[in-house]
Amino acid sequence: MSNTTTGKTPADKTSADKTSADKAPAARTPAAGEDQDLGAAGSQLTTAPREEAPNLPSLGVIGWARWFWRQLTSMRVALLLLLLLSLGAIPGSLIPQEGVDALKVEEFRENHDVLAPVYDKLGLFHVYSSVWFSAIYILLFVSLIGCIVPRTWQFVGQLRGRPPGAPRRLTRLPAYTTWRTGAEPEEVRDAALKLLKKRRFRAHAVGDAVAAEKGYVREAGNLAFHVALIVMLIAFAWGQLFKYEGNKLILEGDGFSNTLTQYDDFKSGNLFDPDHDLAPFSFTLKDFHGTYEPSGPNRGTPRIYEAKVAYSEGAYGEEKSTTIKVNEPLEIDGSKVYLVSHGYAPVLTVRDAKGKVVMDKEATALLPLDSNVTSSGAVMVRDGYRNAEGEREQLGFNAFFLPTYGGEGSTMLSTFPALINPMLALSAYHGDLGVDAGFAKSIYQLDKTNLEEFKDSDGELFKKQLKVGETMTLPNGAGTVTFDGVQEWAGFQVTRQPASGWALAGAVAAILGLAGSLFIQRRRVWVRAVKGADGVTVVEMAGLGRSESAKVPEELGDLAGILYEQAPDAPDAPDAPKNDDDTPDSPDTHVVPAEGAEK
């Protein structure tokens, strides 16, 4: 099986060039009998379970249960469940959810008489806690667990074991090379063992051959990817069940205590208990400081946005000072306090018809409408006011505030977000504000159902623009309103998202595991060295990979080239054929490349 060429090593002859590849037989899939010849050496290079077709006539109850379990724990079903979970999450993003915004859900029900009952029956207003979404979630979890546990134990067994011995016929493997050498078989095997260990193969001598294996990281990465998915599923479920999120608008100088009644709005997971799970802490907003880009294309863009607060942990904790910035929250006992918004609160003094102060320099927060903090809201005088006839009434004012007013004749929009030329526009109402009706109402809008307009001399709604220090006198001696100044407020969001660290770790591990399983190939190499019939040592090298790839023949050729330098060709017999240049050929060394590799 040899011919002769001079000056060619196995590495030269095993490279994918024309001289060697043309002589290499085409790769093929071994027949069933050939698989048996490979024995343990040809066993799966993965822990993936083999799928077996069910023997339908003899299944029975236990057989069907076993078959169903195998289907559930197969990769195909796991991917299908993952796809269903992704599709099932889409309605949760498109349809308002009761746990996120109950008001939008009620508005949707009022506007869609036909769709709303259907969505209710399908659980689309609470997708993530619905029966069908939970079923997909649990089945995916069980599928991954059932797939990972046996494969992990199998992989541990492979790590504790040794690479299988060389098959009887190395020529049947997809990558193969051979040559004859004058070195002793023991010397060749020792050199091969050292070489393979140096190349980070797990290698050992078995009989007349050296067996080596490499690329366990591929299977480890595959298992790590699936374990990471389980960690992410658990972390996501835990976070959704025990999370909470609340918002609070705080004026400078005011404080907040982390209790349910202090929040402007609050939502939490199904297993969260506000009476026991809220971290005990409090803080006071000492000062809000914001600066803005004064000119250029980014004019008005915030440059500094920070809130100086004094906080304490527990009921009697020591007071500490800190600064909360955008994306730099205050973290207390697993809860994070984020700075999320900012605005202005005009300070007003209101007197009744007799000059009695019924609102004494009280700040009312208004909500921003644009990036320049043009703001609107409502000012309400609920108690203590009496009109010119001495009757008890309530006052309400629609308020429109501009931190930087462009001047007379300009639009009613602020030209800059900072307090440069503040202006407050008020329109006045009197009557019943409806705040004592017994149900919640927005404090930023007037309910005009039982309110009457104050009229000006033209019979129109009475309204006026005020600068700081100016006073508006209500018609018919009904009282006065003085614009005393402006106070700033900051909006905070208090959140707790348990297991978020585990979810991040799972995501990173999943990416690393997936990279390992995609870019690393598990493969086996055998080196056999035995005495031939003429007493000359015959060296055979063969490689086998989990998947057909050109990497195995290339790596085998590289290894063969190095080993060839330590165990070169044996001298040819006297009757060896000659080339035209009278130089003897070296023994035939070739690699059978994996199917699909370039020749």
Coordinates of C-alpha atoms in Angstrom, one line a residue:
M1 CA 0.0 0.0 0.0
S2 CA 2.9 2.3 -0.5
N3 CA 4.7 4.1 -3.2
T4 CA 7.7 6.4 -2.9
T5 CA 8.3 10.1 -3.1
T6 CA 11.3 11.8 -1.5
G7 CA 11.2 14.7 0.9
K8 CA 7.5 14.6 1.7
T9 CA 6.5 14.2 5.4
P10 CA 3.1 13.1 6.5
A11 CA 2.3 16.7 7.3
D12 CA 3.1 17.6 3.7
K13 CA 1.1 14.8 2.3
T14 CA -1.9 15.3 4.6
S15 CA -2.4 19.0 3.7
A16 CA -5.4 19.7 1.5
D17 CA -3.4 20.1 -1.7
K18 CA -3.7 18.4 -5.0
T19 CA -0.9 15.9 -4.6
S20 CA -2.3 14.2 -1.6
A21 CA -6.0 15.0 -1.7
D22 CA -6.4 13.6 -5.2
K23 CA -5.1 10.2 -4.0
A24 CA -7.3 10.3 -0.9
P25 CA -10.4 8.1 -1.2
A26 CA -13.7 10.0 -0.9
A27 CA -15.3 10.2 2.5
R28 CA -18.2 7.9 3.1
T29 CA -20.6 6.9 5.8
P30 CA -19.6 3.5 7.4
A31 CA -22.1 0.8 7.0
A32 CA -23.7 -0.9 10.0
G33 CA -21.1 -3.6 10.1
E34 CA -18.3 -1.1 10.0
D35 CA -19.8 0.7 13.0
Q36 CA -19.5 -2.6 14.9
D37 CA -15.9 -2.8 13.9
L38 CA -15.3 0.7 15.5
G39 CA -16.7 -0.5 18.8
A40 CA -16.5 1.9 21.7
A41 CA -14.2 4.2 19.7
G42 CA -17.1 5.0 17.4
S43 CA -19.5 5.7 20.2
Q44 CA -21.3 9.0 20.4
L45 CA -19.1 12.0 21.1
T46 CA -22.0 13.7 22.9
T47 CA -24.4 13.0 25.7
A48 CA -27.5 13.7 23.5
P49 CA -29.9 10.7 23.9
R50 CA -30.5 8.6 20.9
E51 CA -34.0 8.7 19.7
E52 CA -35.6 5.3 19.3
A53 CA -38.8 4.6 17.4
P54 CA -41.5 3.2 19.7
N55 CA -42.4 -0.4 19.3
L56 CA -46.1 0.4 19.0
P57 CA -47.7 -3.1 19.3
S58 CA -46.0 -3.7 22.7
L59 CA -46.0 -0.2 24.3
G60 CA -48.6 -0.5 27.0
V61 CA -49.2 2.2 29.6
I62 CA -45.6 2.3 30.9
G63 CA -44.2 2.2 27.4
W64 CA -46.4 5.1 26.3
A65 CA -45.4 7.0 29.4
R66 CA -41.7 6.4 28.7
W67 CA -42.1 7.4 25.1
F68 CA -44.0 10.6 26.1
W69 CA -41.2 11.4 28.6
R70 CA -38.6 11.0 25.9
Q71 CA -40.4 13.3 23.6
L72 CA -40.9 15.9 26.3
T73 CA -37.2 15.9 27.2
S74 CA -36.0 15.9 23.6
M75 CA -34.3 19.0 22.2
R76 CA -36.9 19.3 19.5
V77 CA -39.7 19.7 22.0
A78 CA -37.7 22.1 24.2
L79 CA -37.1 24.4 21.2
L80 CA -40.8 24.2 20.3
L81 CA -41.8 25.1 23.9
L82 CA -39.3 28.0 23.9
L83 CA -40.8 29.3 20.7
L84 CA -44.3 29.0 22.1
L85 CA -43.1 30.9 25.2
S86 CA -41.8 33.7 23.1
L87 CA -45.0 33.9 21.0
G88 CA -47.1 33.8 24.2
A89 CA -45.3 36.8 25.5
I90 CA -46.2 38.9 22.5
P91 CA -49.8 39.7 23.7
G92 CA -48.4 40.8 27.1
S93 CA -46.5 43.6 25.2
L94 CA -49.4 44.6 22.9
I95 CA -52.4 44.3 25.2
P96 CA -52.7 46.3 28.5
Q97 CA -52.1 44.2 31.5
E98 CA -54.0 44.4 34.8
G99 CA -50.8 44.1 36.9
V100 CA -49.2 47.0 35.0
D101 CA -52.0 49.5 34.2
A102 CA -55.5 48.6 35.4
L103 CA -56.9 51.9 34.2
K104 CA -55.9 51.1 30.6
V105 CA -57.4 47.7 30.9
E106 CA -60.7 49.3 32.0
E107 CA -60.5 51.8 29.2
F108 CA -59.9 48.9 26.7
R109 CA -63.0 47.1 28.1
E110 CA -65.1 50.2 27.6
N111 CA -64.0 50.8 24.0
H112 CA -64.1 47.2 22.8
D113 CA -67.3 45.4 23.7
V114 CA -66.6 42.4 21.5
L115 CA -62.9 41.8 22.0
A116 CA -62.8 42.4 25.8
P117 CA -64.9 39.3 26.8
V118 CA -62.8 37.2 24.4
Y119 CA -59.5 38.5 25.9
D120 CA -60.9 37.9 29.4
K121 CA -61.6 34.3 28.6
L122 CA -58.2 33.8 27.1
G123 CA -56.5 35.5 30.0
L124 CA -54.9 38.1 27.7
F125 CA -55.2 40.9 30.3
H126 CA -53.0 38.9 32.6
V127 CA -50.8 36.9 30.2
Y128 CA -47.9 36.1 32.5
S129 CA -50.1 34.7 35.3
S130 CA -52.6 32.9 32.9
V131 CA -53.0 29.1 33.0
W132 CA -51.8 28.6 29.4
F133 CA -48.6 30.7 29.8
S134 CA -47.8 29.0 33.1
A135 CA -48.4 25.6 31.5
I136 CA -45.9 26.4 28.7
Y137 CA -43.4 27.7 31.3
I138 CA -43.6 24.7 33.5
L139 CA -43.4 22.2 30.6
L140 CA -40.3 24.0 29.3
F141 CA -38.8 23.9 32.8
V142 CA -39.6 20.2 33.2
S143 CA -38.3 19.5 29.7
L144 CA -34.9 21.1 30.4
I145 CA -34.6 19.4 33.8
G146 CA -35.4 16.0 32.3
C147 CA -32.9 16.6 29.5
I148 CA -30.0 18.0 31.6
V149 CA -29.9 15.7 34.6
P150 CA -29.2 12.4 32.8
R151 CA -26.8 14.1 30.3
T152 CA -24.9 15.7 33.2
W153 CA -24.4 12.4 34.9
Q154 CA -23.3 10.8 31.7
F155 CA -20.9 13.6 31.0
V156 CA -19.4 13.3 34.5
G157 CA -18.9 9.6 33.8
Q158 CA -17.1 10.4 30.6
L159 CA -14.8 12.9 32.4
R160 CA -14.0 10.3 35.0
G161 CA -13.3 7.6 32.4
R162 CA -10.6 7.4 29.7
P163 CA -10.7 7.7 26.0
P164 CA -11.7 4.3 24.4
G165 CA -9.1 2.1 22.8
A166 CA -8.3 2.1 19.1
P167 CA -10.7 0.2 16.8
R168 CA -9.3 -2.8 15.0
R169 CA -9.4 -1.2 11.6
L170 CA -8.2 2.4 11.7
T171 CA -8.6 2.7 8.0
R172 CA -12.4 2.8 8.4
L173 CA -12.2 6.2 10.2
P174 CA -12.8 9.4 8.2
A175 CA -9.3 10.8 8.8
Y176 CA -6.3 8.4 8.4
T177 CA -2.6 8.3 7.6
T178 CA 0.2 5.7 7.8
W179 CA 3.9 5.3 7.2
R180 CA 6.8 2.9 8.0
T181 CA 9.6 3.9 10.3
G182 CA 12.8 2.4 11.7
A183 CA 12.0 3.4 15.3
E184 CA 10.7 0.9 17.7
P185 CA 6.9 0.7 18.4
E186 CA 7.4 1.6 22.0
E187 CA 9.4 4.7 21.1
V188 CA 6.7 5.8 18.7
R189 CA 4.0 5.3 21.2
D190 CA 5.9 7.2 23.9
A191 CA 6.5 10.1 21.5
A192 CA 2.9 10.1 20.5
L193 CA 1.7 10.1 24.1
K194 CA 3.9 13.1 25.0
L195 CA 2.9 14.9 21.8
L196 CA -0.9 14.5 22.4
K197 CA -0.6 15.5 26.1
K198 CA 1.3 18.6 25.0
R199 CA -1.5 19.5 22.7
R200 CA -3.9 19.2 25.6
F201 CA -5.4 15.9 24.7
R202 CA -6.5 13.4 27.4
A203 CA -4.3 10.5 26.3
H204 CA -3.2 7.1 27.5
A205 CA -1.7 4.0 26.1
V206 CA -4.0 1.1 25.4
G207 CA -2.4 -2.1 24.1
D208 CA -0.4 -1.4 20.9
A209 CA -1.9 2.1 20.5
V210 CA -2.3 5.5 22.1
A211 CA -5.9 6.8 22.6
A212 CA -6.6 10.5 23.0
E213 CA -9.6 12.8 23.2
K214 CA -10.1 16.5 23.2
G215 CA -12.9 19.1 23.0
Y216 CA -14.9 18.3 26.2
V217 CA -15.6 22.0 26.5
R218 CA -18.1 21.5 23.6
E219 CA -20.3 19.2 25.6
A220 CA -19.6 21.2 28.8
G221 CA -20.7 24.4 27.0
N222 CA -23.8 22.6 25.7
L223 CA -24.8 21.5 29.2
A224 CA -23.9 24.9 30.6
F225 CA -26.2 26.6 28.1
H226 CA -29.1 24.5 29.1
V227 CA -28.4 24.8 32.9
A228 CA -28.2 28.6 32.3
L229 CA -31.6 28.5 30.7
I230 CA -33.0 26.8 33.8
V231 CA -31.3 29.4 36.0
M232 CA -32.8 32.2 33.9
L233 CA -36.3 30.6 34.1
I234 CA -36.1 30.3 37.8
A235 CA -34.7 33.8 38.3
F236 CA -37.4 35.3 36.0
A237 CA -40.2 33.4 37.8
W238 CA -38.8 34.4 41.3
G239 CA -38.4 38.0 40.2
Q240 CA -42.0 38.2 38.8
L241 CA -43.5 36.7 41.9
F242 CA -41.7 38.7 44.6
K243 CA -40.9 42.0 42.8
Y244 CA -42.4 45.4 43.6
E245 CA -42.3 48.8 42.0
G246 CA -43.6 52.1 43.3
N247 CA -43.4 55.8 42.3
K248 CA -43.3 58.9 44.5
L249 CA -43.2 62.6 43.6
I250 CA -41.4 64.5 46.4
L251 CA -41.1 68.3 46.8
E252 CA -37.8 69.7 48.0
G253 CA -37.9 69.6 51.8
D254 CA -40.4 66.8 52.0
G255 CA -39.7 63.2 52.9
F256 CA -40.8 59.6 52.1
S257 CA -41.1 56.5 54.2
N258 CA -41.2 53.1 52.5
T259 CA -44.7 52.1 53.4
L260 CA -47.6 51.2 51.0
T261 CA -49.6 54.3 51.9
Q262 CA -46.8 56.7 50.9
Y263 CA -46.7 55.7 47.2
D264 CA -48.4 57.6 44.5
D265 CA -48.8 54.2 42.6
F266 CA -47.6 50.7 43.5
K267 CA -47.6 47.3 41.9
S268 CA -46.1 44.0 43.0
G269 CA -45.8 40.3 42.3
N270 CA -48.4 37.8 43.3
L271 CA -46.4 36.5 46.3
F272 CA -45.2 39.8 47.5
D273 CA -46.5 40.8 50.9
P274 CA -46.4 44.6 51.5
D275 CA -46.8 44.3 55.2
H276 CA -43.7 42.2 55.6
D277 CA -41.5 42.5 52.5
L278 CA -41.1 46.3 52.2
A279 CA -37.6 47.2 53.3
P280 CA -37.8 49.7 56.2
F281 CA -36.1 53.0 55.2
S282 CA -36.9 56.6 54.7
F283 CA -35.4 59.6 53.0
T284 CA -35.8 63.4 52.6
L285 CA -35.2 65.3 49.4
K286 CA -32.9 68.1 50.5
D287 CA -32.2 69.7 47.1
F288 CA -32.6 69.0 43.4
H289 CA -30.0 70.3 41.1
G290 CA -30.2 70.4 37.3
T291 CA -28.3 72.2 34.6
Y292 CA -28.9 72.2 30.9
E293 CA -27.0 72.8 27.7
P294 CA -27.4 76.6 27.0
S295 CA -26.9 76.6 23.3
G296 CA -26.2 74.6 20.1
P297 CA -28.1 71.7 18.6
N298 CA -28.5 70.1 22.1
R299 CA -29.8 73.2 23.7
G300 CA -32.0 72.3 26.7
T301 CA -30.5 68.8 27.1
P302 CA -29.8 68.0 30.8
R303 CA -26.1 68.1 31.8
I304 CA -26.5 67.5 35.5
Y305 CA -29.5 65.8 37.0
E306 CA -29.1 64.9 40.7
A307 CA -31.0 64.9 43.9
K308 CA -29.3 65.3 47.3
V309 CA -31.1 63.3 50.0
A310 CA -30.7 62.4 53.6
Y311 CA -31.8 58.8 54.3
S312 CA -31.9 56.3 57.2
E313 CA -32.3 52.5 57.3
G314 CA -34.8 51.1 59.8
A315 CA -37.0 52.9 62.2
Y316 CA -34.1 54.3 64.2
G317 CA -31.2 54.2 61.8
E318 CA -28.5 56.8 61.7
E319 CA -29.2 59.6 59.1
K320 CA -26.8 59.6 56.2
S321 CA -26.4 61.9 53.2
T322 CA -26.0 60.9 49.5
T323 CA -26.7 62.0 46.0
I324 CA -29.0 60.1 43.6
K325 CA -28.2 60.5 40.0
V326 CA -29.7 59.2 36.8
N327 CA -28.7 55.5 36.5
E328 CA -27.0 55.8 39.9
P329 CA -29.7 54.7 42.4
L330 CA -29.6 54.6 46.1
E331 CA -29.6 50.9 47.2
I332 CA -31.0 50.0 50.6
D333 CA -31.5 46.4 51.8
G334 CA -32.2 45.0 48.3
S335 CA -34.4 47.9 47.2
K336 CA -33.2 50.6 44.7
V337 CA -34.3 54.2 44.6
Y338 CA -34.0 55.7 41.1
L339 CA -34.3 59.4 40.1
V340 CA -36.7 59.2 37.2
S341 CA -38.3 62.7 36.7
H342 CA -38.2 66.4 37.6
G343 CA -40.6 69.3 37.5
Y344 CA -41.8 72.5 39.2
A345 CA -44.4 73.3 41.8
P346 CA -45.7 76.9 41.9
V347 CA -46.1 78.3 45.5
L348 CA -49.4 80.0 46.1
T349 CA -51.2 81.9 48.8
V350 CA -55.0 82.0 48.6
R351 CA -57.2 84.2 50.6
D352 CA -61.0 84.2 50.8
A353 CA -63.5 87.0 50.4
K354 CA -62.7 88.4 53.9
G355 CA -58.9 88.2 53.4
K356 CA -58.5 85.0 55.5
V357 CA -55.6 82.8 54.3
V358 CA -56.9 79.4 53.3
M359 CA -53.8 78.3 51.5
D360 CA -50.5 79.6 53.0
K361 CA -47.6 79.4 50.6
E362 CA -48.4 75.9 49.6
A363 CA -46.6 74.3 46.6
T364 CA -48.6 72.3 44.1
A365 CA -46.7 70.0 41.8
L366 CA -47.4 70.3 38.0
L367 CA -46.6 67.6 35.4
P368 CA -44.2 68.3 32.5
L369 CA -45.6 68.3 29.0
D370 CA -42.5 68.6 27.0
S371 CA -38.7 68.6 27.2
N372 CA -38.6 72.3 28.1
V373 CA -40.8 71.4 31.2
T374 CA -43.9 73.3 30.1
S375 CA -46.2 72.0 32.8
S376 CA -49.9 71.7 33.7
G377 CA -52.0 70.6 36.6
A378 CA -54.6 71.6 39.0
V379 CA -54.6 73.7 42.2
M380 CA -57.3 72.8 44.7
V381 CA -58.5 74.6 47.8
R382 CA -60.5 72.0 49.6
D383 CA -61.2 73.4 53.1
G384 CA -61.7 76.8 54.8
Y385 CA -62.8 78.9 51.9
R386 CA -65.9 81.1 52.1
N387 CA -67.2 83.2 49.3
A388 CA -68.5 86.8 49.4
E389 CA -71.8 85.6 50.8
G390 CA -70.0 83.7 53.6
E391 CA -71.0 80.3 52.1
R392 CA -68.6 77.4 52.2
E393 CA -67.2 76.5 48.8
Q394 CA -64.2 74.9 47.2
L395 CA -61.9 76.6 44.7
G396 CA -60.2 75.0 41.8
F397 CA -57.7 76.4 39.3
N398 CA -56.4 75.0 36.0
A399 CA -52.7 75.8 36.1
F400 CA -50.3 76.2 33.2
F401 CA -46.6 76.9 34.1
L402 CA -43.7 78.0 31.9
P403 CA -40.2 78.0 33.6
T404 CA -38.9 80.2 30.8
Y405 CA -41.6 82.5 29.2
G406 CA -40.8 83.9 25.8
G407 CA -42.5 87.2 26.6
E408 CA -45.8 88.9 25.5
G409 CA -47.0 87.7 22.2
S410 CA -45.1 84.4 22.3
T411 CA -46.6 81.0 22.4
M412 CA -47.7 79.4 25.7
L413 CA -44.7 77.1 25.6
S414 CA -41.5 77.2 27.6
T415 CA -38.4 78.0 25.6
F416 CA -35.9 76.5 28.1
P417 CA -36.2 74.0 31.0
A418 CA -34.5 76.1 33.6
L419 CA -36.1 78.8 35.8
I420 CA -35.2 81.9 33.8
N421 CA -38.5 83.8 33.4
P422 CA -41.2 81.8 35.2
M423 CA -44.8 82.5 34.3
L424 CA -48.0 80.9 35.8
A425 CA -51.4 81.0 34.0
L426 CA -54.5 80.3 36.1
S427 CA -58.1 79.9 35.2
A428 CA -60.5 79.9 38.2
Y429 CA -63.5 77.8 39.3
H430 CA -65.7 77.5 42.4
G431 CA -68.1 75.0 43.7
D432 CA -67.6 71.3 44.6
L433 CA -64.3 69.6 43.6
G434 CA -65.8 66.1 44.1
V435 CA -62.9 65.0 46.2
D436 CA -65.2 63.8 49.0
A437 CA -67.1 61.5 46.7
G438 CA -65.5 58.4 48.2
F439 CA -63.5 57.2 45.2
A440 CA -60.1 58.0 43.8
K441 CA -59.6 60.9 41.5
S442 CA -56.6 62.4 39.8
I443 CA -55.0 65.4 41.7
Y444 CA -53.7 66.8 38.4
Q445 CA -57.1 67.3 36.8
L446 CA -60.2 69.2 37.8
D447 CA -63.5 67.4 37.9
K448 CA -65.7 70.2 36.5
T449 CA -69.0 68.3 37.0
N450 CA -70.0 70.4 40.0
L451 CA -67.8 73.4 39.4
E452 CA -68.8 76.9 38.0
E453 CA -66.5 79.2 36.2
F454 CA -65.5 82.6 37.5
K455 CA -66.5 85.1 34.8
D456 CA -64.6 88.1 33.7
S457 CA -66.2 91.4 32.5
D458 CA -66.8 90.0 29.1
G459 CA -68.6 86.9 30.5
E460 CA -65.7 84.6 29.6
L461 CA -63.8 82.2 31.8
F462 CA -61.7 84.3 34.2
K463 CA -58.0 83.7 33.8
K464 CA -54.7 85.5 34.2
Q465 CA -51.0 85.3 33.7
L466 CA -48.9 85.8 36.8
K467 CA -45.2 86.5 37.4
V468 CA -43.5 85.7 40.7
G469 CA -44.9 88.2 43.3
E470 CA -48.0 89.1 41.4
T471 CA -51.6 88.6 42.7
M472 CA -54.8 87.7 40.9
T473 CA -58.0 89.2 42.3
L474 CA -61.0 86.9 41.8
P475 CA -64.3 88.5 40.4
N476 CA -66.9 89.9 42.8
G477 CA -64.6 90.1 45.7
A478 CA -64.3 86.3 46.0
G479 CA -60.7 86.4 47.1
T480 CA -57.1 86.6 45.9
V481 CA -54.4 84.3 44.7
T482 CA -50.7 85.3 45.0
F483 CA -47.9 83.7 43.1
D484 CA -45.1 83.6 45.7
G485 CA -42.4 81.5 44.0
V486 CA -41.5 78.2 42.5
Q487 CA -40.4 75.0 44.2
E488 CA -38.8 72.0 42.5
W489 CA -39.8 68.4 42.8
A490 CA -38.2 65.1 41.9
G491 CA -39.9 61.8 40.9
F492 CA -38.4 58.6 42.4
Q493 CA -39.1 55.0 41.6
V494 CA -38.5 52.4 44.3
T495 CA -38.0 48.9 43.0
R496 CA -36.9 45.5 44.1
Q497 CA -36.2 42.9 41.5
P498 CA -35.0 39.8 43.3
A499 CA -32.8 37.2 41.5
S500 CA -31.8 39.8 38.9
G501 CA -28.2 39.0 39.6
W502 CA -28.9 35.3 38.9
A503 CA -30.7 36.2 35.7
L504 CA -27.7 38.2 34.5
A505 CA -25.3 35.4 35.5
G506 CA -27.5 32.9 33.6
A507 CA -27.5 35.1 30.5
V508 CA -23.7 35.4 30.5
A509 CA -23.3 31.7 31.1
A510 CA -25.7 30.9 28.3
I511 CA -23.8 33.0 25.9
L512 CA -20.4 31.5 26.9
G513 CA -21.9 27.9 26.8
L514 CA -23.4 28.5 23.4
A515 CA -20.1 29.9 22.1
G516 CA -18.3 26.8 23.4
S517 CA -20.8 24.4 21.9
L518 CA -20.7 26.1 18.5
F519 CA -17.0 26.7 18.0
I520 CA -15.3 23.8 19.7
Q521 CA -15.3 20.3 18.2
R522 CA -15.0 17.2 20.3
R523 CA -12.7 14.6 18.5
R524 CA -10.6 11.5 19.1
V525 CA -7.2 10.5 17.8
W526 CA -5.5 7.1 17.9
V527 CA -1.8 6.3 17.1
R528 CA -1.0 2.6 16.6
A529 CA 2.6 1.4 16.2
V530 CA 3.3 -2.3 15.5
K531 CA 6.0 -4.4 13.8
G532 CA 5.2 -5.3 10.2
A533 CA 5.7 -8.7 8.6
D534 CA 9.2 -7.6 7.5
G535 CA 10.2 -6.3 11.0
V536 CA 9.7 -2.7 10.2
T537 CA 7.5 -0.6 12.4
V538 CA 4.2 0.5 10.8
V539 CA 2.6 3.7 12.2
E540 CA -1.1 4.4 11.8
M541 CA -2.9 7.5 12.9
A542 CA -6.6 8.1 12.6
G543 CA -9.1 10.7 13.8
L544 CA -12.8 10.9 14.5
G545 CA -14.9 13.9 15.2
R546 CA -18.5 14.2 16.4
S547 CA -19.5 16.1 13.3
E548 CA -17.9 15.9 9.9
S549 CA -15.5 18.7 9.6
A550 CA -12.2 19.5 7.8
K551 CA -10.7 20.4 11.2
V552 CA -10.1 16.7 12.1
P553 CA -8.0 15.8 9.0
E554 CA -6.1 19.1 9.3
E555 CA -5.3 18.5 12.9
L556 CA -4.4 14.9 12.3
G557 CA -2.0 16.0 9.5
D558 CA -0.3 18.5 11.8
L559 CA 0.1 15.9 14.5
A560 CA 1.4 13.3 12.0
G561 CA 4.0 15.8 10.7
I562 CA 5.4 16.4 14.1
L563 CA 5.5 12.7 15.0
Y564 CA 7.1 11.9 11.6
E565 CA 10.0 14.1 12.5
Q566 CA 10.6 11.9 15.6
A567 CA 10.0 8.6 13.7
P568 CA 11.1 9.2 10.1
D569 CA 10.8 6.7 7.2
A570 CA 12.5 3.4 7.3
P571 CA 15.1 2.6 4.6
D572 CA 13.6 1.1 1.5
A573 CA 14.2 -2.5 0.5
P574 CA 16.8 -3.0 -2.3
D575 CA 14.1 -3.9 -4.8
A576 CA 12.0 -0.8 -4.1
P577 CA 10.8 1.0 -7.2
K578 CA 12.6 4.1 -8.4
N579 CA 11.5 7.4 -9.8
D580 CA 12.9 8.9 -12.9
D581 CA 15.4 10.9 -10.7
D582 CA 16.5 7.7 -9.0
T583 CA 15.2 8.8 -5.6
P584 CA 13.1 6.4 -3.5
D585 CA 9.5 7.4 -2.6
S586 CA 8.5 7.7 1.1
P587 CA 5.7 5.5 2.3
D588 CA 2.2 6.5 1.4
T589 CA 0.8 8.9 3.9
H590 CA -2.7 10.2 3.3
V591 CA -5.7 11.6 5.1
V592 CA -9.2 10.7 4.2
P593 CA -11.0 14.0 4.8
A594 CA -14.4 14.3 6.3
E595 CA -17.3 14.4 3.9
G596 CA -17.9 17.9 2.5
A597 CA -14.3 19.1 3.3
E598 CA -12.4 20.7 0.5
K599 CA -9.9 18.4 -1.2

